[in-house]
């Protein structure tokens, strides 16, 4: 085969491809807009088609989920949420990244940069999903196993826990403390724009949005989406405080401990044989447990891994964390299939922990409001349970009410696609309020 040659430099090639992807994104916006016109007007009235999904499937081979995706992209990223033009702040994104952003809270999307890669956005979504698996009560009960300095602000805490397990970054920042903000930027985020995350025991996972030294930084609570703006001087002060605290470096004294070796005995001493050939005294050879460090996602960057670790507050199973969405879905389907076919048992009912605005909480708790309008992104089923957590101004108040789903209405005229109305019955005999 003849070798293909090009005169393009990489930068030219990359710019050309970026332009094409941006054009594709604009095309998605326009397609979504036209599909919404078909959905909301009588333009299809004389076509013979009864719905936009029927039309899109017959004429263009677009399934219901694809139509929903086009419309959702237009809802989120077009000017005013209903036009054929992409909003100014999203023009730097390609369509693949816009699709990834759909499932992120708007408050977080606002702090992201178009220069983030799709993989970086996916990693952020994974961290948010992992954090959502931990209940608010579990977070409140968390304790830091190691002594930490007395923090004066959230920025101190973020820097402290970000540097845990990163002795190389710690040493670099110690040398850079007091230098220019560019020096700190080069260590925390060499690309100049990006996100770094840290988990603070008792508070949850946080992300620091960095967009160069000309803009303030933003610390985002990935549980509540609350944000705190931080100046570069504040970050610099926190770095200086943490790296110069005399207690702090002790966290990074690595301790590689060799596994306990089993004691081997000569073959003739391994057993005392009785006259009938049965074993008398015996000498077992226990095998040392394999350290969880070997299966941890942070193995390569951790400064405290050992060969005998059995528990760690930062442990993340690498195999589980790196599963694709397709693998997770397949496993979920298999589990549901197994549960639905257990002999002599009813399938287990799911418990969905969801947020409830404080303005509705009392009405639900006192059974004046016996329904919930929800996006069906959790596969709700009749018989499942809802744990409705009261949230006010982005924070959990501590109140919760538990209700059973007694009825479901979906795919009904007037209901937005993907949404459902749940009839609920409050659990009796418990005062959750």
CSV table of C-alpha atoms in Angstrom, one decimal:
chain,number,residue,atom,x,y,z
A,1,UNK,CA,0.0,0.0,0.0
A,2,UNK,CA,1.4,3.4,-1.0
A,3,UNK,CA,2.3,5.6,2.0
A,4,UNK,CA,0.0,8.5,2.6
A,5,UNK,CA,1.8,11.8,3.2
A,6,UNK,CA,0.5,15.2,4.4
A,7,UNK,CA,1.9,18.7,4.5
A,8,UNK,CA,-0.3,19.6,7.5
A,9,UNK,CA,1.5,20.5,10.8
A,10,UNK,CA,-0.2,19.0,13.9
A,11,UNK,CA,-1.5,22.3,15.1
A,12,UNK,CA,-3.2,23.0,11.7
A,13,UNK,CA,-4.6,19.5,11.6
A,14,UNK,CA,-5.9,19.8,15.2
A,15,UNK,CA,-7.6,23.2,14.4
A,16,UNK,CA,-9.3,21.8,11.3
A,17,UNK,CA,-10.7,18.8,13.2
A,18,UNK,CA,-11.8,21.0,16.1
A,19,UNK,CA,-13.6,23.2,13.7
A,20,UNK,CA,-15.5,20.3,12.2
A,21,UNK,CA,-16.5,19.0,15.6
A,22,UNK,CA,-17.8,22.4,16.6
A,23,UNK,CA,-19.8,22.5,13.4
A,24,UNK,CA,-21.2,19.1,14.2
A,25,UNK,CA,-22.2,20.5,17.7
A,26,UNK,CA,-24.0,23.4,16.0
A,27,UNK,CA,-25.8,20.9,13.7
A,28,UNK,CA,-27.0,19.0,16.8
A,29,UNK,CA,-28.4,22.2,18.2
A,30,UNK,CA,-30.3,22.9,14.9
A,31,UNK,CA,-31.6,19.3,14.6
A,32,UNK,CA,-32.8,19.5,18.2
A,33,UNK,CA,-34.6,22.7,17.4
A,34,UNK,CA,-36.4,21.3,14.4
A,35,UNK,CA,-37.5,18.2,16.3
A,36,UNK,CA,-38.9,20.5,19.0
A,37,UNK,CA,-40.8,22.4,16.2
A,38,UNK,CA,-42.2,19.0,15.0
A,39,UNK,CA,-43.1,18.2,18.6
A,40,UNK,CA,-44.7,21.5,19.6
A,41,UNK,CA,-46.5,22.7,16.4
A,42,UNK,CA,-48.9,21.2,13.8
A,43,UNK,CA,-46.2,20.9,11.2
A,44,UNK,CA,-46.7,17.1,11.0
A,45,UNK,CA,-50.5,17.3,11.0
A,46,UNK,CA,-50.7,16.5,7.2
A,47,UNK,CA,-47.8,14.1,7.1
A,48,UNK,CA,-49.6,11.0,8.4
A,49,UNK,CA,-47.3,10.8,11.4
A,50,UNK,CA,-48.8,11.0,14.9
A,51,UNK,CA,-45.7,12.1,16.8
A,52,UNK,CA,-42.2,13.4,16.3
A,53,UNK,CA,-40.7,10.1,17.4
A,54,UNK,CA,-42.7,8.2,14.8
A,55,UNK,CA,-41.7,10.7,12.2
A,56,UNK,CA,-38.0,10.6,13.1
A,57,UNK,CA,-37.9,6.8,13.1
A,58,UNK,CA,-39.6,6.4,9.8
A,59,UNK,CA,-37.8,9.2,7.9
A,60,UNK,CA,-34.3,9.1,9.4
A,61,UNK,CA,-34.0,5.9,11.4
A,62,UNK,CA,-33.7,7.8,14.7
A,63,UNK,CA,-34.8,5.9,17.8
A,64,UNK,CA,-36.8,7.5,20.6
A,65,UNK,CA,-33.6,7.8,22.8
A,66,UNK,CA,-31.7,9.6,20.0
A,67,UNK,CA,-34.6,12.1,19.5
A,68,UNK,CA,-34.6,12.8,23.2
A,69,UNK,CA,-30.9,13.4,23.2
A,70,UNK,CA,-31.1,15.9,20.3
A,71,UNK,CA,-33.9,17.8,22.1
A,72,UNK,CA,-32.1,17.7,25.5
A,73,UNK,CA,-29.0,19.2,23.9
A,74,UNK,CA,-31.1,22.0,22.4
A,75,UNK,CA,-32.8,22.5,25.8
A,76,UNK,CA,-29.5,22.9,27.6
A,77,UNK,CA,-27.1,24.5,25.1
A,78,UNK,CA,-29.1,26.7,22.6
A,79,UNK,CA,-29.6,30.4,23.1
A,80,UNK,CA,-32.5,30.8,25.5
A,81,UNK,CA,-33.1,27.0,25.5
A,82,UNK,CA,-35.2,27.1,22.4
A,83,UNK,CA,-33.4,28.3,19.2
A,84,UNK,CA,-31.3,27.0,16.3
A,85,UNK,CA,-28.2,28.7,17.6
A,86,UNK,CA,-25.7,27.4,20.1
A,87,UNK,CA,-25.3,29.6,23.2
A,88,UNK,CA,-22.1,31.6,23.2
A,89,UNK,CA,-20.5,30.0,26.3
A,90,UNK,CA,-20.9,26.5,24.7
A,91,UNK,CA,-19.4,27.3,21.3
A,92,UNK,CA,-16.0,25.8,22.3
A,93,UNK,CA,-17.5,22.3,23.0
A,94,UNK,CA,-17.8,19.5,20.5
A,95,UNK,CA,-21.0,17.5,20.4
A,96,UNK,CA,-19.5,14.5,22.3
A,97,UNK,CA,-18.6,16.8,25.2
A,98,UNK,CA,-22.0,18.5,25.2
A,99,UNK,CA,-23.6,15.1,25.4
A,100,UNK,CA,-21.4,14.3,28.5
A,101,UNK,CA,-22.4,17.5,30.1
A,102,UNK,CA,-26.1,16.8,30.0
A,103,UNK,CA,-26.1,14.7,33.2
A,104,UNK,CA,-24.0,17.2,35.2
A,105,UNK,CA,-25.7,19.9,37.3
A,106,UNK,CA,-25.7,23.3,35.6
A,107,UNK,CA,-23.9,24.9,38.6
A,108,UNK,CA,-20.9,22.6,37.9
A,109,UNK,CA,-21.1,23.0,34.1
A,110,UNK,CA,-20.8,26.7,34.5
A,111,UNK,CA,-17.3,26.3,36.0
A,112,UNK,CA,-15.9,23.9,33.4
A,113,UNK,CA,-13.8,25.0,30.4
A,114,UNK,CA,-14.3,23.9,26.8
A,115,UNK,CA,-10.6,22.9,26.9
A,116,UNK,CA,-11.4,19.9,29.1
A,117,UNK,CA,-11.2,16.6,27.3
A,118,UNK,CA,-14.2,14.3,27.1
A,119,UNK,CA,-12.2,11.8,29.3
A,120,UNK,CA,-11.7,14.5,32.0
A,121,UNK,CA,-15.5,15.2,32.0
A,122,UNK,CA,-16.2,11.5,32.2
A,123,UNK,CA,-13.8,11.2,35.1
A,124,UNK,CA,-15.6,14.0,36.9
A,125,UNK,CA,-19.0,12.3,36.4
A,126,UNK,CA,-17.5,9.1,37.8
A,127,UNK,CA,-16.3,10.8,40.9
A,128,UNK,CA,-19.8,12.4,41.4
A,129,UNK,CA,-21.5,9.0,40.9
A,130,UNK,CA,-19.2,7.4,43.5
A,131,UNK,CA,-19.9,10.3,45.9
A,132,UNK,CA,-23.6,9.9,45.4
A,133,UNK,CA,-23.4,6.3,46.7
A,134,UNK,CA,-22.4,7.6,50.1
A,135,UNK,CA,-25.3,8.9,52.2
A,136,UNK,CA,-25.3,12.2,54.0
A,137,UNK,CA,-25.4,10.4,57.3
A,138,UNK,CA,-22.4,8.2,56.4
A,139,UNK,CA,-20.5,11.4,55.5
A,140,UNK,CA,-21.3,13.1,58.8
A,141,UNK,CA,-20.1,10.0,60.7
A,142,UNK,CA,-16.7,9.9,58.9
A,143,UNK,CA,-13.6,10.5,60.9
A,144,UNK,CA,-10.1,11.3,59.7
A,145,UNK,CA,-7.9,8.5,61.0
A,146,UNK,CA,-4.8,10.7,61.1
A,147,UNK,CA,-4.2,13.9,63.0
A,148,UNK,CA,-4.6,17.0,60.8
A,149,UNK,CA,-3.7,20.7,61.4
A,150,UNK,CA,-6.3,23.1,62.6
A,151,UNK,CA,-7.9,24.6,59.5
A,152,UNK,CA,-9.0,28.2,59.2
A,153,UNK,CA,-10.9,27.9,55.9
A,154,UNK,CA,-12.1,25.4,53.3
A,155,UNK,CA,-9.1,26.2,51.1
A,156,UNK,CA,-6.8,24.9,53.8
A,157,UNK,CA,-8.8,21.7,54.0
A,158,UNK,CA,-8.9,21.2,50.3
A,159,UNK,CA,-5.1,21.7,49.9
A,160,UNK,CA,-4.4,19.3,52.8
A,161,UNK,CA,-6.5,16.4,51.6
A,162,UNK,CA,-5.5,16.9,48.0
A,163,UNK,CA,-1.9,16.5,48.9
A,164,UNK,CA,-2.5,13.3,50.9
A,165,UNK,CA,-0.8,10.5,49.1
A,166,UNK,CA,1.1,12.8,46.8
A,167,UNK,CA,4.5,13.3,48.4
A,168,UNK,CA,6.1,14.4,45.1
A,169,UNK,CA,3.5,17.3,44.7
A,170,UNK,CA,4.0,18.1,48.4
A,171,UNK,CA,7.7,18.5,48.0
A,172,UNK,CA,7.4,20.6,44.9
A,173,UNK,CA,4.8,22.9,46.5
A,174,UNK,CA,7.1,23.3,49.5
A,175,UNK,CA,9.8,24.6,47.3
A,176,UNK,CA,7.4,26.8,45.4
A,177,UNK,CA,5.6,28.3,48.5
A,178,UNK,CA,6.0,32.0,48.4
A,179,UNK,CA,6.8,32.1,44.7
A,180,UNK,CA,4.6,33.4,41.9
A,181,UNK,CA,1.1,32.0,41.4
A,182,UNK,CA,2.3,30.6,38.0
A,183,UNK,CA,4.7,28.3,39.9
A,184,UNK,CA,1.8,26.9,42.0
A,185,UNK,CA,-0.3,26.6,38.9
A,186,UNK,CA,2.4,24.6,37.1
A,187,UNK,CA,2.4,22.0,39.9
A,188,UNK,CA,-1.3,21.7,40.5
A,189,UNK,CA,-2.5,22.0,36.9
A,190,UNK,CA,0.4,21.9,34.3
A,191,UNK,CA,-2.1,22.4,31.5
A,192,UNK,CA,-3.2,25.7,33.1
A,193,UNK,CA,-6.9,24.9,32.9
A,194,UNK,CA,-8.6,21.9,34.5
A,195,UNK,CA,-10.1,20.4,37.6
A,196,UNK,CA,-8.5,18.7,40.7
A,197,UNK,CA,-10.4,16.9,43.3
A,198,UNK,CA,-10.1,16.0,47.0
A,199,UNK,CA,-12.3,14.2,49.5
A,200,UNK,CA,-12.6,15.9,52.9
A,201,UNK,CA,-13.7,13.4,55.7
A,202,UNK,CA,-17.0,14.6,57.2
A,203,UNK,CA,-17.8,16.9,54.2
A,204,UNK,CA,-17.5,14.9,51.0
A,205,UNK,CA,-15.8,15.3,47.6
A,206,UNK,CA,-14.8,18.7,46.4
A,207,UNK,CA,-13.4,19.9,43.1
A,208,UNK,CA,-11.2,23.0,42.4
A,209,UNK,CA,-11.8,24.6,39.0
A,210,UNK,CA,-8.7,26.2,37.6
A,211,UNK,CA,-8.8,28.6,34.6
A,212,UNK,CA,-5.3,30.1,34.6
A,213,UNK,CA,-4.0,32.7,37.1
A,214,UNK,CA,-6.0,35.6,35.6
A,215,UNK,CA,-9.3,34.2,37.0
A,216,UNK,CA,-10.3,33.4,40.5
A,217,UNK,CA,-10.5,29.7,41.4
A,218,UNK,CA,-13.8,28.0,42.4
A,219,UNK,CA,-14.1,25.2,45.0
A,220,UNK,CA,-17.2,23.1,44.2
A,221,UNK,CA,-19.0,20.7,46.6
A,222,UNK,CA,-19.8,17.8,44.4
A,223,UNK,CA,-22.5,16.6,46.7
A,224,UNK,CA,-24.5,19.9,46.9
A,225,UNK,CA,-23.1,21.8,43.9
A,226,UNK,CA,-22.4,24.7,46.3
A,227,UNK,CA,-19.5,26.9,45.2
A,228,UNK,CA,-16.9,29.1,47.0
A,229,UNK,CA,-14.7,31.6,45.0
A,230,UNK,CA,-11.1,31.7,46.0
A,231,UNK,CA,-8.4,34.2,45.0
A,232,UNK,CA,-5.0,32.9,44.0
A,233,UNK,CA,-3.5,34.7,47.0
A,234,UNK,CA,-5.8,32.7,49.3
A,235,UNK,CA,-4.7,29.5,47.6
A,236,UNK,CA,-1.1,30.5,47.9
A,237,UNK,CA,-1.5,31.3,51.6
A,238,UNK,CA,-3.2,27.9,52.2
A,239,UNK,CA,-0.4,26.1,50.4
A,240,UNK,CA,2.2,27.9,52.5
A,241,UNK,CA,0.4,27.0,55.7
A,242,UNK,CA,0.0,23.3,54.9
A,243,UNK,CA,3.5,22.6,53.5
A,244,UNK,CA,5.2,24.5,56.4
A,245,UNK,CA,3.2,23.0,59.2
A,246,UNK,CA,5.6,20.9,61.3
A,247,UNK,CA,3.0,18.1,61.8
A,248,UNK,CA,2.0,17.7,58.1
A,249,UNK,CA,5.1,16.0,56.6
A,250,UNK,CA,4.7,13.0,59.0
A,251,UNK,CA,1.8,11.9,56.9
A,252,UNK,CA,4.1,11.1,54.1
A,253,UNK,CA,6.7,9.0,55.9
A,254,UNK,CA,6.3,5.9,53.7
A,255,UNK,CA,6.4,2.6,55.5
A,256,UNK,CA,7.0,-0.3,53.2
A,257,UNK,CA,6.5,-3.4,55.4
A,258,UNK,CA,7.6,-6.8,54.1
A,259,UNK,CA,4.9,-9.4,54.4
A,260,UNK,CA,5.1,-11.9,57.2
A,261,UNK,CA,6.8,-15.0,55.9
A,262,UNK,CA,5.4,-18.4,56.8
A,263,UNK,CA,7.6,-20.5,58.9
A,264,UNK,CA,8.7,-23.6,57.0
A,265,UNK,CA,9.5,-26.8,58.8
A,266,UNK,CA,11.4,-29.8,57.6
A,267,UNK,CA,9.2,-32.5,56.0
A,268,UNK,CA,9.8,-35.0,58.8
A,269,UNK,CA,8.6,-32.5,61.4
A,270,UNK,CA,5.5,-31.3,59.6
A,271,UNK,CA,3.4,-34.1,61.2
A,272,UNK,CA,3.5,-36.6,64.0
A,273,UNK,CA,2.1,-39.8,62.6
A,274,UNK,CA,0.1,-42.1,65.0
A,275,UNK,CA,0.3,-45.8,64.6
A,276,UNK,CA,-2.9,-45.9,62.6
A,277,UNK,CA,-1.5,-43.3,60.2
A,278,UNK,CA,-3.7,-40.4,61.3
A,279,UNK,CA,-2.3,-37.0,61.8
A,280,UNK,CA,-1.5,-35.9,65.3
A,281,UNK,CA,0.2,-32.5,65.9
A,282,UNK,CA,0.2,-30.5,62.7
A,283,UNK,CA,1.9,-27.3,61.7
A,284,UNK,CA,-0.2,-25.1,59.4
A,285,UNK,CA,1.5,-22.5,57.1
A,286,UNK,CA,-0.9,-19.5,57.0
A,287,UNK,CA,-0.5,-17.3,53.9
A,288,UNK,CA,-0.3,-13.5,54.3
A,289,UNK,CA,-3.4,-11.7,53.1
A,290,UNK,CA,-2.8,-9.9,49.8
A,291,UNK,CA,-2.8,-6.1,50.3
A,292,UNK,CA,-5.7,-4.1,49.0
A,293,UNK,CA,-3.1,-1.6,47.6
A,294,UNK,CA,-2.6,-3.9,44.6
A,295,UNK,CA,-6.2,-3.5,43.5
A,296,UNK,CA,-6.5,0.2,44.3
A,297,UNK,CA,-7.1,2.9,41.7
A,298,UNK,CA,-4.5,5.1,43.4
A,299,UNK,CA,-1.7,2.5,43.5
A,300,UNK,CA,0.7,4.2,41.2
A,301,UNK,CA,0.5,7.6,42.9
A,302,UNK,CA,0.1,6.6,46.5
A,303,UNK,CA,3.0,7.3,48.9
A,304,UNK,CA,1.8,5.0,51.7
A,305,UNK,CA,1.0,1.7,50.0
A,306,UNK,CA,2.2,-1.4,51.8
A,307,UNK,CA,2.1,-5.1,51.2
A,308,UNK,CA,-0.1,-5.7,54.3
A,309,UNK,CA,-2.8,-3.0,54.0
A,310,UNK,CA,-6.3,-4.3,54.7
A,311,UNK,CA,-8.2,-1.0,55.2
A,312,UNK,CA,-7.7,2.5,53.8
A,313,UNK,CA,-9.9,5.6,53.8
A,314,UNK,CA,-8.9,6.4,50.2
A,315,UNK,CA,-9.3,2.9,48.7
A,316,UNK,CA,-11.1,2.7,45.4
A,317,UNK,CA,-11.3,-0.6,43.6
A,318,UNK,CA,-9.5,-0.1,40.2
A,319,UNK,CA,-11.5,-2.8,38.4
A,320,UNK,CA,-14.8,-1.4,39.5
A,321,UNK,CA,-13.9,2.3,38.9
A,322,UNK,CA,-12.7,1.6,35.3
A,323,UNK,CA,-15.8,-0.3,34.2
A,324,UNK,CA,-17.6,1.1,31.2
A,325,UNK,CA,-21.2,2.2,31.4
A,326,UNK,CA,-22.1,-0.7,29.2
A,327,UNK,CA,-20.4,-3.1,31.6
A,328,UNK,CA,-22.2,-1.6,34.6
A,329,UNK,CA,-25.6,-1.7,32.8
A,330,UNK,CA,-25.0,-5.3,31.8
A,331,UNK,CA,-24.2,-6.3,35.4
A,332,UNK,CA,-27.2,-4.5,36.7
A,333,UNK,CA,-29.5,-6.3,34.2
A,334,UNK,CA,-28.0,-9.6,35.2
A,335,UNK,CA,-28.5,-8.9,38.9
A,336,UNK,CA,-32.1,-7.9,38.3
A,337,UNK,CA,-32.6,-11.0,36.2
A,338,UNK,CA,-31.3,-13.2,39.0
A,339,UNK,CA,-33.3,-11.5,41.6
A,340,UNK,CA,-36.5,-11.8,39.6
A,341,UNK,CA,-36.0,-15.5,39.3
A,342,UNK,CA,-35.1,-16.6,42.8
A,343,UNK,CA,-37.3,-19.6,43.6
A,344,UNK,CA,-39.9,-18.9,46.4
A,345,UNK,CA,-38.9,-15.3,46.8
A,346,UNK,CA,-40.3,-12.0,45.7
A,347,UNK,CA,-37.9,-9.6,43.9
A,348,UNK,CA,-36.2,-7.2,46.3
A,349,UNK,CA,-37.8,-3.7,46.4
A,350,UNK,CA,-35.4,-0.8,45.7
A,351,UNK,CA,-35.0,2.2,48.0
A,352,UNK,CA,-34.3,5.4,46.1
A,353,UNK,CA,-32.8,8.3,48.2
A,354,UNK,CA,-33.9,11.5,46.5
A,355,UNK,CA,-33.9,15.2,47.3
A,356,UNK,CA,-37.1,17.1,48.2
A,357,UNK,CA,-37.4,20.9,48.3
A,358,UNK,CA,-38.2,22.3,51.8
A,359,UNK,CA,-41.3,24.1,50.4
A,360,UNK,CA,-42.9,20.6,49.7
A,361,UNK,CA,-41.6,18.6,52.6
A,362,UNK,CA,-44.4,19.3,55.2
A,363,UNK,CA,-47.1,18.8,52.6
A,364,UNK,CA,-45.6,15.4,51.7
A,365,UNK,CA,-45.0,14.4,55.3
A,366,UNK,CA,-48.6,15.3,56.3
A,367,UNK,CA,-50.0,13.5,53.2
A,368,UNK,CA,-51.5,16.6,51.6
A,369,UNK,CA,-49.2,16.0,48.6
A,370,UNK,CA,-49.4,12.3,47.6
A,371,UNK,CA,-47.6,12.4,44.3
A,372,UNK,CA,-44.1,13.1,43.0
A,373,UNK,CA,-43.2,14.4,39.5
A,374,UNK,CA,-39.8,12.9,38.8
A,375,UNK,CA,-37.4,12.3,35.9
A,376,UNK,CA,-37.4,8.5,35.6
A,377,UNK,CA,-33.6,8.1,35.6
A,378,UNK,CA,-33.6,5.6,38.4
A,379,UNK,CA,-35.9,2.9,36.9
A,380,UNK,CA,-38.7,3.5,39.4
A,381,UNK,CA,-41.1,0.6,39.9
A,382,UNK,CA,-44.4,0.3,41.8
A,383,UNK,CA,-43.5,-1.2,45.2
A,384,UNK,CA,-40.2,0.6,45.5
A,385,UNK,CA,-39.5,3.0,48.3
A,386,UNK,CA,-38.5,6.7,48.3
A,387,UNK,CA,-36.4,8.2,51.0
A,388,UNK,CA,-37.2,11.9,50.5
A,389,UNK,CA,-34.5,14.1,52.1
A,390,UNK,CA,-35.4,17.7,52.8
A,391,UNK,CA,-33.0,20.2,51.2
A,392,UNK,CA,-33.0,23.9,51.8
A,393,UNK,CA,-30.7,26.3,50.0
A,394,UNK,CA,-28.7,23.4,48.7
A,395,UNK,CA,-28.2,21.8,52.1
A,396,UNK,CA,-29.8,18.7,53.8
A,397,UNK,CA,-31.7,19.9,56.8
A,398,UNK,CA,-31.6,16.5,58.5
A,399,UNK,CA,-35.3,15.7,57.9
A,400,UNK,CA,-36.4,12.7,55.9
A,401,UNK,CA,-39.7,11.0,55.2
A,402,UNK,CA,-40.1,7.5,53.7
A,403,UNK,CA,-42.8,6.6,51.2
A,404,UNK,CA,-43.8,3.6,49.1
A,405,UNK,CA,-44.5,4.0,45.3
A,406,UNK,CA,-48.1,2.8,44.9
A,407,UNK,CA,-48.7,4.0,41.3
A,408,UNK,CA,-46.8,5.1,38.2
A,409,UNK,CA,-47.9,7.2,35.3
A,410,UNK,CA,-45.5,7.7,32.3
A,411,UNK,CA,-45.5,8.0,28.5
A,412,UNK,CA,-48.7,10.1,28.9
A,413,UNK,CA,-49.9,13.1,26.9
A,414,UNK,CA,-48.7,16.3,28.7
A,415,UNK,CA,-45.8,14.5,30.4
A,416,UNK,CA,-42.4,15.5,29.2
A,417,UNK,CA,-40.5,12.5,27.7
A,418,UNK,CA,-38.5,10.7,30.3
A,419,UNK,CA,-40.6,12.0,33.3
A,420,UNK,CA,-43.2,10.2,35.4
A,421,UNK,CA,-45.7,10.9,38.1
A,422,UNK,CA,-45.4,8.6,41.2
A,423,UNK,CA,-48.3,8.0,43.5
A,424,UNK,CA,-46.9,7.7,47.0
A,425,UNK,CA,-48.0,6.4,50.5
A,426,UNK,CA,-46.1,7.6,53.6
A,427,UNK,CA,-44.8,4.9,55.9
A,428,UNK,CA,-46.9,4.8,59.0
A,429,UNK,CA,-45.7,4.5,62.6
A,430,UNK,CA,-42.4,6.4,62.1
A,431,UNK,CA,-41.8,10.1,62.8
A,432,UNK,CA,-39.2,11.1,60.2
A,433,UNK,CA,-39.8,14.8,60.5
